[in-house]
XYZ file of C-alpha atoms in Angstrom:
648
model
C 31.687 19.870 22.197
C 33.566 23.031 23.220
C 31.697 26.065 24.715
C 33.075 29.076 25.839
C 34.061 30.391 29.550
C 32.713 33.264 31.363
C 34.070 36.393 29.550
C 36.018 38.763 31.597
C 34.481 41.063 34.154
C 35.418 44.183 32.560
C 33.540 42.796 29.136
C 31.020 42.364 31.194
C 30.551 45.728 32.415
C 30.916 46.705 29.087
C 27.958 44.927 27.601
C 25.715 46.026 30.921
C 26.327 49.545 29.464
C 25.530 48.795 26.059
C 22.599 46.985 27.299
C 21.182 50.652 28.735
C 22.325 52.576 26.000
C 20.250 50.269 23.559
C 21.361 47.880 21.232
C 21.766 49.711 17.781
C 21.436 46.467 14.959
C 23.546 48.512 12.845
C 26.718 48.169 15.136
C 26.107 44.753 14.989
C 28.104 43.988 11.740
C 31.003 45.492 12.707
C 30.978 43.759 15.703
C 31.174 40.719 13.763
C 33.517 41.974 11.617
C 36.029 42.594 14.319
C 35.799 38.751 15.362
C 39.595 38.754 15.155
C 39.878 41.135 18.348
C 37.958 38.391 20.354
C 40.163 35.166 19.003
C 42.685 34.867 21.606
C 39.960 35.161 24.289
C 37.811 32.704 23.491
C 40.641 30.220 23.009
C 41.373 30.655 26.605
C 38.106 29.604 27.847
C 37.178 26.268 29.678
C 35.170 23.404 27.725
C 32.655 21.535 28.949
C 30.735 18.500 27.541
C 27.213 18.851 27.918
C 25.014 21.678 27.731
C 21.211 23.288 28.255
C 19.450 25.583 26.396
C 16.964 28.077 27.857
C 14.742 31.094 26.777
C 14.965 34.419 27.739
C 14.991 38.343 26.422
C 17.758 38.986 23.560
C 20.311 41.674 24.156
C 22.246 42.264 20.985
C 24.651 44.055 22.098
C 25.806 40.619 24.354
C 24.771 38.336 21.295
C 27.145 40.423 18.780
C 30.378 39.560 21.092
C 29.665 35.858 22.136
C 28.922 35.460 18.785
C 31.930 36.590 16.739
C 33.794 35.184 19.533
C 32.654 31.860 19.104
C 33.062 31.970 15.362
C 36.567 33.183 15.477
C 37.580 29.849 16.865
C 36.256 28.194 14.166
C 37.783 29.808 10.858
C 37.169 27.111 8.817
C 33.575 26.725 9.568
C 31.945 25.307 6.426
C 28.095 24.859 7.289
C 26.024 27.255 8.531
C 22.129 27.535 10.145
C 20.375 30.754 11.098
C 17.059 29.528 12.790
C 14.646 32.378 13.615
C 11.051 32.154 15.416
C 8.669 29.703 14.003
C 5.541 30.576 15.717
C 3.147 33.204 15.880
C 3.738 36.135 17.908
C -0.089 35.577 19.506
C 1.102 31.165 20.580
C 4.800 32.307 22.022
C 2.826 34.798 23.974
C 0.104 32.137 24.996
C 2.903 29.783 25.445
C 5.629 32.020 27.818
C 2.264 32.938 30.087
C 1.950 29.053 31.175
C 5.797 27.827 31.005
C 6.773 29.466 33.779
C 4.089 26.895 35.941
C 7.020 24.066 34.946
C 9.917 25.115 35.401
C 12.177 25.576 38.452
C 13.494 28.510 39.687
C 17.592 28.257 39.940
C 19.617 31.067 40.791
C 22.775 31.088 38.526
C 25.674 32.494 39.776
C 29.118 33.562 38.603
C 30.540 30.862 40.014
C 28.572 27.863 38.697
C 28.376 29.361 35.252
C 30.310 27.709 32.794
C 29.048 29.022 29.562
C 26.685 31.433 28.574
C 25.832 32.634 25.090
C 22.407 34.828 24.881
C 20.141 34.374 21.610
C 22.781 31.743 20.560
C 22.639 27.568 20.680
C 25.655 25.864 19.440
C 25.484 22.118 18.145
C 27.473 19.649 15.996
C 26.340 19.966 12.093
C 27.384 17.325 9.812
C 31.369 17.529 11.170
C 33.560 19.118 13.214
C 34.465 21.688 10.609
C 31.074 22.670 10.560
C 28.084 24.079 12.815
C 24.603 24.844 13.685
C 23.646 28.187 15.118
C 19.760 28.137 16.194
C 18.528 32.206 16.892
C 16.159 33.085 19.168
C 17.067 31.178 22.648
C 19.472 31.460 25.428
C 22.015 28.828 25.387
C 24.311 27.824 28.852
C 26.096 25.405 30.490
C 26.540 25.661 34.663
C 28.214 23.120 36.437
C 25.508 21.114 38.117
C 24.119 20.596 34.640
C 20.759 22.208 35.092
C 18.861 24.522 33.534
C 15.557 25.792 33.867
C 14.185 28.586 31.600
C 11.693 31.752 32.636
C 10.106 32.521 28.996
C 10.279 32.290 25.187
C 11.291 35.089 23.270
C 12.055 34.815 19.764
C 14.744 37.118 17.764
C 14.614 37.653 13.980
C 18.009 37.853 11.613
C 18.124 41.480 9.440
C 19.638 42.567 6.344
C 22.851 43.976 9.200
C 23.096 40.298 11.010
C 23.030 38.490 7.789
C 25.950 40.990 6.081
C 28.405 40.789 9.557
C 27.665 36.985 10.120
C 28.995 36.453 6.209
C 31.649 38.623 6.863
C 33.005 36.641 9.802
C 32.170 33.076 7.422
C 33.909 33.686 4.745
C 34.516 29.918 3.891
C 30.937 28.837 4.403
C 29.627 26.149 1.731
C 26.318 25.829 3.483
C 23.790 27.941 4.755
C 20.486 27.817 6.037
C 17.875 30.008 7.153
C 14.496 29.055 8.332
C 11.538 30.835 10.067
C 12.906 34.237 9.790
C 11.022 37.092 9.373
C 14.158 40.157 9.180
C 15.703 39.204 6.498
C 14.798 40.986 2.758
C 15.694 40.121 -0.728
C 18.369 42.890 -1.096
C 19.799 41.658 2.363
C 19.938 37.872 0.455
C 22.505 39.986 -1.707
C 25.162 40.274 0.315
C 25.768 36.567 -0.258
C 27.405 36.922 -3.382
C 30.384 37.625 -1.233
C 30.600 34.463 0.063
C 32.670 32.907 -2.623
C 32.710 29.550 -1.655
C 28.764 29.613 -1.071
C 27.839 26.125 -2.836
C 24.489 25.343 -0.939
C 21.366 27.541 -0.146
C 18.266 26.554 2.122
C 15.583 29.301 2.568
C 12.427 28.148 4.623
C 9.804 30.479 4.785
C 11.921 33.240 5.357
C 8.893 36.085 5.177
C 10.455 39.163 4.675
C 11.845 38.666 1.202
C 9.697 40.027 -0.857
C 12.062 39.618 -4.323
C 14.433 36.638 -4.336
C 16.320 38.126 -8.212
C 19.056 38.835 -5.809
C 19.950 35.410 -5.817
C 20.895 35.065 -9.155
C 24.542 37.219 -8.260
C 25.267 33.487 -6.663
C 26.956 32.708 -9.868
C 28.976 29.908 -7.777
C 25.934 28.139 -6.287
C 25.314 23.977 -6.642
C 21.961 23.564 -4.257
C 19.326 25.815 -4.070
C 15.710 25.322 -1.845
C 13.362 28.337 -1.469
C 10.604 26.967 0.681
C 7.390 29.507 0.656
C 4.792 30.495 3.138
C 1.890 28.980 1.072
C -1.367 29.843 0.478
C -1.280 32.215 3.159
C 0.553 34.949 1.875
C 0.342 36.772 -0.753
C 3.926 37.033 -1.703
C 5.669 34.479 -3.271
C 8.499 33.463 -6.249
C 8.032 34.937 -9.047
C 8.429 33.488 -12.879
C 10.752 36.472 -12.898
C 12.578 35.761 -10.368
C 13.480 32.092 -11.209
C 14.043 33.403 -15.021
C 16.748 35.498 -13.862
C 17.932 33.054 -11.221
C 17.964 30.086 -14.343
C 19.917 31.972 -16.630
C 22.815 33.528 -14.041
C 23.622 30.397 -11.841
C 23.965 27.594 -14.841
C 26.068 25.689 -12.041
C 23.067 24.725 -10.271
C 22.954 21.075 -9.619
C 20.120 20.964 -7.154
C 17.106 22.815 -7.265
C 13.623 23.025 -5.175
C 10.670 25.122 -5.391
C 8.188 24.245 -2.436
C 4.871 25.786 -1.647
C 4.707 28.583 -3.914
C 1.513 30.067 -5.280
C 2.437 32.160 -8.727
C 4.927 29.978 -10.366
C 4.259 29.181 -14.131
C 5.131 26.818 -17.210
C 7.574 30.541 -18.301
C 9.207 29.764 -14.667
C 9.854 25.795 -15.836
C 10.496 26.406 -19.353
C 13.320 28.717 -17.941
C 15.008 26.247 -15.430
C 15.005 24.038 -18.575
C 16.730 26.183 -21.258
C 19.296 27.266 -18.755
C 19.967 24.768 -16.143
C 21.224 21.864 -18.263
C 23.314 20.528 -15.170
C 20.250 19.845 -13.064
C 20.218 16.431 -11.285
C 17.544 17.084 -8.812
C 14.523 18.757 -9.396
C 11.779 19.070 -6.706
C 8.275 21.009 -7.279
C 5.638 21.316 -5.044
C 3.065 24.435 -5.567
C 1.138 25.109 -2.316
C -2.160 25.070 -4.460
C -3.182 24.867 -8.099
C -2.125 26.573 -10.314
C -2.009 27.083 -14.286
C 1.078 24.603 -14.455
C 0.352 21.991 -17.139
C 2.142 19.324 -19.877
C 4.200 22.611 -21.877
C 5.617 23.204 -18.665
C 6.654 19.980 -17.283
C 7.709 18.897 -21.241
C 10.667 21.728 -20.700
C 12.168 19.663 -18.217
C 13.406 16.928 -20.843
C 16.028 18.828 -21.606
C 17.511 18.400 -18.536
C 19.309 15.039 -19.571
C 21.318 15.021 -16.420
C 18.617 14.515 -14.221
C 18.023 11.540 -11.869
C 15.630 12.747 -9.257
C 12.261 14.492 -10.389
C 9.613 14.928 -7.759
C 6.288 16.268 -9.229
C 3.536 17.194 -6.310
C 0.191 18.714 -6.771
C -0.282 19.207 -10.139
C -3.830 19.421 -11.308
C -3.748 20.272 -14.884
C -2.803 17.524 -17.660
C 0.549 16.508 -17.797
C 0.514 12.976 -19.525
C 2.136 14.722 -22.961
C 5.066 15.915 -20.996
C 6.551 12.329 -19.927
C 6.867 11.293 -23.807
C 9.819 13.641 -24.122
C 11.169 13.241 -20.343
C 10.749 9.399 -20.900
C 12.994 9.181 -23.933
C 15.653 12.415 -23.384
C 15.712 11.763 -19.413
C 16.445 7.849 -19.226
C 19.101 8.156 -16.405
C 16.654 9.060 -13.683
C 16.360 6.536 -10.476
C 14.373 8.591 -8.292
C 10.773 9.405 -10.013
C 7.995 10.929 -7.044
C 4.771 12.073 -8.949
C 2.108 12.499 -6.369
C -1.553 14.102 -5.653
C -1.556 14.751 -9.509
C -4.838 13.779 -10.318
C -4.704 13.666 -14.312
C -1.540 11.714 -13.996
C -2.396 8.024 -15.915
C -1.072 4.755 -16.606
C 0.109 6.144 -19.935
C 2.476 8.212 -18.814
C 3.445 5.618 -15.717
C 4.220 2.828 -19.203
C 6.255 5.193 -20.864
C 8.498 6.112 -17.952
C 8.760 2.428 -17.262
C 9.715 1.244 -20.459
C 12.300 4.310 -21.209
C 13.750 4.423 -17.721
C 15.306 1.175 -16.834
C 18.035 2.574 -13.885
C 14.501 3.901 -11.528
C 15.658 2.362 -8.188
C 12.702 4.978 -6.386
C 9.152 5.403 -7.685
C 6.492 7.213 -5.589
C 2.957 7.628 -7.351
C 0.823 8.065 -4.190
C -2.628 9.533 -4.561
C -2.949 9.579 -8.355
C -6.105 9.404 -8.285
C -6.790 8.810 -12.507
C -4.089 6.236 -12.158
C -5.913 3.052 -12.376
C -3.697 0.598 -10.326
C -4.807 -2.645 -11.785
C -3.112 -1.687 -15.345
C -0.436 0.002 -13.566
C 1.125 -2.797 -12.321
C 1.472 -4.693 -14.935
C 3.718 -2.005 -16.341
C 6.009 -1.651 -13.071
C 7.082 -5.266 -13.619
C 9.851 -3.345 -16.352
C 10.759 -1.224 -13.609
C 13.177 -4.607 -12.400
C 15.705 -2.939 -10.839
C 13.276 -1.038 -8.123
C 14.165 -1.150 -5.073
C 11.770 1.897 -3.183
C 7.791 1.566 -4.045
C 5.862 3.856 -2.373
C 1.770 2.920 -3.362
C 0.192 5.109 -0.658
C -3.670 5.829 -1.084
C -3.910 4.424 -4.511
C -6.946 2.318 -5.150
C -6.307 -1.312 -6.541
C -8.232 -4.034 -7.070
C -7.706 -7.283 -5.068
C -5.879 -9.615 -7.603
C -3.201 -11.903 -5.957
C -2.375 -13.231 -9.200
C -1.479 -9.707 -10.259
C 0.697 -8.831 -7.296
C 2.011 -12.884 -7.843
C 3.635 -11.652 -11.149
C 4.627 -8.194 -9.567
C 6.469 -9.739 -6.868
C 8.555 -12.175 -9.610
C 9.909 -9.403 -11.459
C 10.761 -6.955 -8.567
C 13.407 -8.926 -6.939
C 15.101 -5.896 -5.700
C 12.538 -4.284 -3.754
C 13.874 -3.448 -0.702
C 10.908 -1.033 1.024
C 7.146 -1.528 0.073
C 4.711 1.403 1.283
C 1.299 0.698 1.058
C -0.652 2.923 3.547
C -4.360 3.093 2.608
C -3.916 1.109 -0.157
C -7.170 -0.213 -0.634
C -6.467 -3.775 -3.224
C -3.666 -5.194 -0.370
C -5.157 -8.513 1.411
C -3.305 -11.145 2.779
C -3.175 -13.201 0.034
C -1.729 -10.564 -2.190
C 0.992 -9.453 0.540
C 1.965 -12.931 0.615
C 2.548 -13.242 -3.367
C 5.083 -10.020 -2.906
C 6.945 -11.388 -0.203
C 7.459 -14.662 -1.901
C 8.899 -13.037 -4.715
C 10.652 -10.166 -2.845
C 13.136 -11.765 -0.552
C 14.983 -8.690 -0.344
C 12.267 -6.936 1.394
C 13.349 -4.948 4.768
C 10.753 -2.705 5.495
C 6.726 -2.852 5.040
C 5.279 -0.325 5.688
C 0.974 -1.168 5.797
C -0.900 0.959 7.754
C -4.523 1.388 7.165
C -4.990 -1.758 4.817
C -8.339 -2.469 6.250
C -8.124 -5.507 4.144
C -5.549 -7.260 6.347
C -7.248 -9.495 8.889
C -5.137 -11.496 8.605
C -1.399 -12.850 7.656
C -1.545 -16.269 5.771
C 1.758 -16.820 5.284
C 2.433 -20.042 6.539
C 4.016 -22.010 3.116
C 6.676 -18.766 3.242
C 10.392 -19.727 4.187
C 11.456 -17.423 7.153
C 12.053 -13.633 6.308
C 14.623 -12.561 8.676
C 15.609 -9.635 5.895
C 12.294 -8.203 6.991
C 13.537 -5.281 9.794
C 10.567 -3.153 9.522
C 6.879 -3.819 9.861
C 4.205 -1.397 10.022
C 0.858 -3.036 10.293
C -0.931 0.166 12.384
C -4.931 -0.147 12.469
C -5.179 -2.720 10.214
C -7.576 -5.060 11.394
C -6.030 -7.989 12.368
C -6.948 -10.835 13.876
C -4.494 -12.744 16.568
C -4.936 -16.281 15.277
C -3.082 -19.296 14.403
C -1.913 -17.869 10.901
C -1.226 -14.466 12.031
C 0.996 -15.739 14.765
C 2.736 -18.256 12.600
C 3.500 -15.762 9.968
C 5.231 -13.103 12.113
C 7.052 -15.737 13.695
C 9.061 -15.805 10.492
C 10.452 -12.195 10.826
C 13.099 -13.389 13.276
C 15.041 -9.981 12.173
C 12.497 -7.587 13.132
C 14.107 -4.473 14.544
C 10.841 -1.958 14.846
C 7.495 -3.852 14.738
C 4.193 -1.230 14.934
C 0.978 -2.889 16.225
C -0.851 0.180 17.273
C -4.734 0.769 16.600
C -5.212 -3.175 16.516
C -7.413 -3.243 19.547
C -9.856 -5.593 17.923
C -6.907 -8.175 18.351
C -7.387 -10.180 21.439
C -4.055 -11.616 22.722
C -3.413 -13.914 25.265
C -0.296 -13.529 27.525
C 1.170 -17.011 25.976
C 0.393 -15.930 22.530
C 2.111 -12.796 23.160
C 5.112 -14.687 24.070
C 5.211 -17.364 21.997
C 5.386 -14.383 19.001
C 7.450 -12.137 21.111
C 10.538 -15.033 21.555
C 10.987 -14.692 18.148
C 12.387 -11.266 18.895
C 15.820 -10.994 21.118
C 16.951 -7.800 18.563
C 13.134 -5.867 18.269
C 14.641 -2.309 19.320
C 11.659 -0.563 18.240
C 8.143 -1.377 19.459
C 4.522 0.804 19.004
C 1.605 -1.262 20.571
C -0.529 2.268 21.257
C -4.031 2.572 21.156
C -4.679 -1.594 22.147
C -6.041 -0.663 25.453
C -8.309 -4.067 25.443
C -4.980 -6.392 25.618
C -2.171 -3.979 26.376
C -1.507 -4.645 30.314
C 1.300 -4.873 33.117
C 1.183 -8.624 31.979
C 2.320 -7.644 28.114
C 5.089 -5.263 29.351
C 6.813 -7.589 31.951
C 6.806 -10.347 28.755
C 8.679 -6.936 26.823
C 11.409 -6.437 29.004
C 11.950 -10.488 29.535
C 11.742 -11.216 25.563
C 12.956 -8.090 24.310
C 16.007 -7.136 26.335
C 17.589 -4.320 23.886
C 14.249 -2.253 23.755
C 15.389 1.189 22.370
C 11.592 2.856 21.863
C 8.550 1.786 23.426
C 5.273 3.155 22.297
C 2.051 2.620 24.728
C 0.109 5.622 24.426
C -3.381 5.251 25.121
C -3.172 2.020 26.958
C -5.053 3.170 30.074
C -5.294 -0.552 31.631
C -1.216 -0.080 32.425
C -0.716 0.763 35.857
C 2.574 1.175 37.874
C 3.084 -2.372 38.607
C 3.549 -2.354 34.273
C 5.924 1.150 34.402
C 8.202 -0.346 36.944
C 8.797 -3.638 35.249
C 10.236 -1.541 32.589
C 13.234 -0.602 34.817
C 14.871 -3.909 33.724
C 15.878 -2.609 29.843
C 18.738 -0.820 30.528
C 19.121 0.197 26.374
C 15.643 2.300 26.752
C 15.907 5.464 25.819
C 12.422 6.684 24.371
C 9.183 5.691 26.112
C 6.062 7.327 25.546
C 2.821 6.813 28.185
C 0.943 9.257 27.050
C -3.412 8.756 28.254
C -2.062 5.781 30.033
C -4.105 7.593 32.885
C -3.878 4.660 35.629
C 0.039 5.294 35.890
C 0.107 7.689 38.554
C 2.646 10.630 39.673
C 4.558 8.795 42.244
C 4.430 5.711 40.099
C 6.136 8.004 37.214
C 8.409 9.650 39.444
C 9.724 6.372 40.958
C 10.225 5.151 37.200
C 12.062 8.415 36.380
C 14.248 8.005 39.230
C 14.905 4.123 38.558
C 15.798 4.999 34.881
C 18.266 7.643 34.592
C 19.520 6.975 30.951
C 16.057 7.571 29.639
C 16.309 10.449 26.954
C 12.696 11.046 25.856
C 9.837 10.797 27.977
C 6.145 11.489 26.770
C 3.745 11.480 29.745
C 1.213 14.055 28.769
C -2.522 12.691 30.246
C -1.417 10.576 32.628
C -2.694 10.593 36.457
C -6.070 10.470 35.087
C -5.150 13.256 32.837
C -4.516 15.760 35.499
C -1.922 18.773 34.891
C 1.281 17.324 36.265
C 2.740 20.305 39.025
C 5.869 21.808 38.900
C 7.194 19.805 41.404
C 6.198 16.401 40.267
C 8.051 17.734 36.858
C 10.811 18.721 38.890
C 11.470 15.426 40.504
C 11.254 13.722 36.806
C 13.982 16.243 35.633
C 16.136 15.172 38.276
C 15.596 11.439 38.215
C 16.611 11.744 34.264
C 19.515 12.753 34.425
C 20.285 12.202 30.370
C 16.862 13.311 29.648
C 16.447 15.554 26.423
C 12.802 15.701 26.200
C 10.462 15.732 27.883
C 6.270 15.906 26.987
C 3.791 16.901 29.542
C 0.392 18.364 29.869
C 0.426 21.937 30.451
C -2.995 24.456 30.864
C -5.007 24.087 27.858
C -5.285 24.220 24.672
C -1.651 23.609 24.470
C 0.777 21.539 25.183
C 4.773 21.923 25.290
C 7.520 19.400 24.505
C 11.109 20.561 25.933
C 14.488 19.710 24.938
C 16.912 20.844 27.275
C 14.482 24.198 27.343
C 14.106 24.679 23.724
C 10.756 24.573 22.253
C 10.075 22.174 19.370
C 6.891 22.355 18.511
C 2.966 23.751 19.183
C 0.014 21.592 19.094
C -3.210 21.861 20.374
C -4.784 19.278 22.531
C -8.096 17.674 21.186
């Protein structure tokens, strides 16, 4: 990945003064429309091959250079991301005031400084032609490959960014803006002079107050306007999406996510104008006076193949008589959390729409699962069922005929579904040899897995059987013992199972390729003893999940240094693993890329030292999840924050 060099001393100086003057946004566009001046200097710079990213006060004056700079070496640049502050002013405040406890201080020179690029990270997006620029942290690269940040502070895109950053991209196809709060609706307008603008992605950018200004992207193919929800009172309009329907016909891909106004005139619209619609995604934030005369517009969209329908409340039933018949190519049907969606409407869309390969009716509530099944045996060329929180009754000889017909099936997801026993799951697997991934978690009924008249299923690469509650006997082992091909296998929250160590490896020898393994919250039979039978049985271990199994110690941790392929492990509340036993592993295991240790050490704040050490022992390491002063707690990737969440 190429990054740029130190910029001359003299530029330097230059942007110190600017800095004291004040950085005027205004002069920022023409900055970036000068990006030519800066070409042949940034194609004189050094490259490196790995960098850091760290946090730190913006200067736009310094941003406006490096970045034009950088773009100018990529002309052809066909993809790209603006990604403002996605936090509230009040938790980056909260946050910067403890970060500084874990980091260490490093005096960067002129010397060791490779790259540096303020309020600017640079990463592969999709290609080389093509790019991700993420606002609102420092980004460098010094030669000893550290990098330890002071503070978060985030930067928002305007209307002037927005118009000089388009200026300099004038191929971009694809562009994306998330989190941004600078950016209005007249600034969206300055788009329409991108004319090879194909693809638009706006997450809950919270300035625009009118998005009409989108519909001068006569040119556009994908469009996703992601709202704030409930929580703000602005929101798309019916006018707005009127006006956006009837100027860009061209529009292939459309979604409308968390929203709070929208209306059957907003639907009726997209389906009078945009007859060339493939993919249409919905998802109000809340309910809303949506019902069947909306949805029944959509029919005459007779292109379409993917229709996702969430959190509708009103009826819809009538709608899928018209969208059944008009609409038969679709293969990707997800209608969920509509609760006056039935099996009538389910029948008709399985009789009329023989290509579905995806079907997702999760938490229909009126849906009455029994009946419903019996109609999904048309659906014969499915290969995606996703059944999550739907209530069926326990009939095996129902799933027995489901599984005959749906031959195909490929991935089964079933979490919380209420009807799925043993004897049922068996009747599906017998008849769906294709099967590859399971996905089970939370079918209470599961206690066990009587599958011992089954011929092996070494298609089966993913099982998810978390807190279901199983029992560890005779049939249960005998029955996994078939999915030789298991690649990620989840056992967490079965702490009710009680496994021997020569049960565990008499299952676990089945298993040379398991790259994937979850076996949190089984602190009753989760021990040093079940780790050392890992590392022996499964030697090309990618991801190792543990967290919460406080009966591991370091003796356990340090057997782990034998799986050279392990690159994600997470002891999080294993709280008998102490610092020096983490350190040591951290040291031992330099590849490691992910590392989740918040809680350990008897949940005790880790020091900045102890984190220190860590950061040095991994040298590869990318993140990295500790427990910081409460209530929060920070996860770091090369000094970029990813996410909040409060500790419970």
């Amino acid at each position: 990945m190429d990054y740029l060099g130190l910029l001359p001393e003299e530029v330097w100086v230059q942007v110190a003064s600017a800095l004291k003057r004040g950085a005027d946004r205004s002069a920022f566009a023409q900055s970036c429309r000068a990006f030519a001046e800066f070409e042949k200097l940034s194609r004189e710079k050094v490259s490196v091959t790995s960098w850091a990213q760290a946090s730190g006060p913006i200067c736009l004056g310094t941003f406006s250079n490096k970045l034009t700079s950088y773009l100018s070496q990529f002309p052809c640049m066909q993809s790209l991301r603006l990604v403002g502050p996605n936090s509230d002013p009040e938790d980056v405040e909260k946050f910067a005031a403890g970060f500084g406890r874990y980091v260490l201080p490093h005096q960067v020179t002129r010397e060791t400084l490779v790259s540096y690029e303020p309020a600017m990270a640079v990463t592969h997006y999709l290609g080389p032609a093509e790019r991700v620029l993420s606002f609102g942290a420092l980004s460098a690269t010094i030669r000893t490959e550290q990098l330890y940040p002071p503070a978060l502070y985030p930067l928002s895109i305007d209307d002037h960014i927005l118009e000089g950053l388009m200026g300099a991209c004038s191929r971009v196809k694809h562009l994306e803006v998330r989190y941004d709060d600078g950016i209005s609706g007249e600034g969206l307008g300055c788009l329409a002079g991108v004319r090879g603008l194909r693809s638009l992605h706006l997450v809950e950018c919270s300035a625009v107050k009118d998005y009409t200004p989108l519909k001068r992207l006569l040119q556009l193919e994908s469009l996703c306007i992601q709202g704030l929800g409930p929580s703000t009172s602005t929101s798309l309009t019916d006018s707005a999406v009127e006006q956006i329907a009837a100027n860009c016909t061209t529009l292939r891909t459309l979604e409308l996510i968390s929203h709070t106004s929208l209306t059957n005139a907003a639907l009726i619209a997209i389906g009078q104008f945009c007859r060339n619609l493939s993919t249409f995604k919905l998802h109000p934030c809340r309910a809303g006076p949506i019902d069947s005369q909306g949805v029944a517009a959509l029919a005459s969209l007779t292109n379409l193949q993917t229709l996702q329908l969430t959190n509708l409340v009103n009826e819809i039933d009538p709608a899928f008589q018209p969208i059944s018949q008009q609409c038969s190519g679709l293969t990707s049907l997800r209608i969920t959390d509509c609760p006056r969606f039935s099996r009538w409407a389910l029948r008709r869309l399985a009789f009329h729409c023989g290509k579905l390969t995806k079907l997702d009716v999760s938490r229909c509530k009126k849906l009455a699962m029994y009946e419903a099944l019996v109609d999904l045996k048309l659906c014969t060329n499915l290969e995606d069922l996703t059944l999550d929180h739907c209530i069926i009754e326990s009939q095996p000889e129902l799933f027995k005929s489901l599984g005959e017909n749906l031959g195909k099936l490929r991935r089964l997801f079933a979490r919380g579904c209420t009807g799925m026993d043993e004897a049922s799951l068996g009747y599906v697997l017998l008849g769906c040899r294709r099967l590859d991934t399971m996905v089970l978690t939370h079918c209470r009924l599961l206690q066990s897995l009587k599958w011992a008249r089954l011929p092996d299923l070494a298609s089966l690469k993913t099982l998810d059987l978390t807190n279901c509650r199983l029992n560890w006997d005779e049939p249960f082992s005998v029955a996994l013992a078939k999915c030789t091909g298991l690649t990620d296998l989840s056992l967490a929250f079965c702490a009710q199972c009680i496994v021997s160590p020569d049960a565990f490896e008499a299952l676990f020898v089945h298993y040379p390729g398991l790259k994937k393994l979850s076996l949190a919250r089984n602190s009753g039979w989760v021990r040093d003893w079940t780790l050392e039978s890992t590392f022996k049985l499964s030697p090309n271990l990618v991801e190792l999940n543990i967290h919460g199994c406080y009966l591991v110690t370091d003796s356990g941790l340090q057997s782990l240094l034998s799986l050279r392929s392990l690159n994600s492990l997470i002891i999080s509340e294993c709280k008998a693993i102490t610092e020096d036993g983490l350190v040591r592993f951290a040291k031992g295991n330099p590849a490691l890329e992910s590392l989740w240790c918040d809680g350990v050490a008897q949940g005790s704040l880790l020091d900045q030292k102890t984190v220190c050490r860590i950061l040095r022992g991994c040298q590869r390491l990318k993140k990295l999840a500790v427990k910081s002063l409460k209530p929060t707690e920070f996860i770091w990737e090369k000094g970029k924050i990813l996410r909040f969440s409060e500790v419970r």
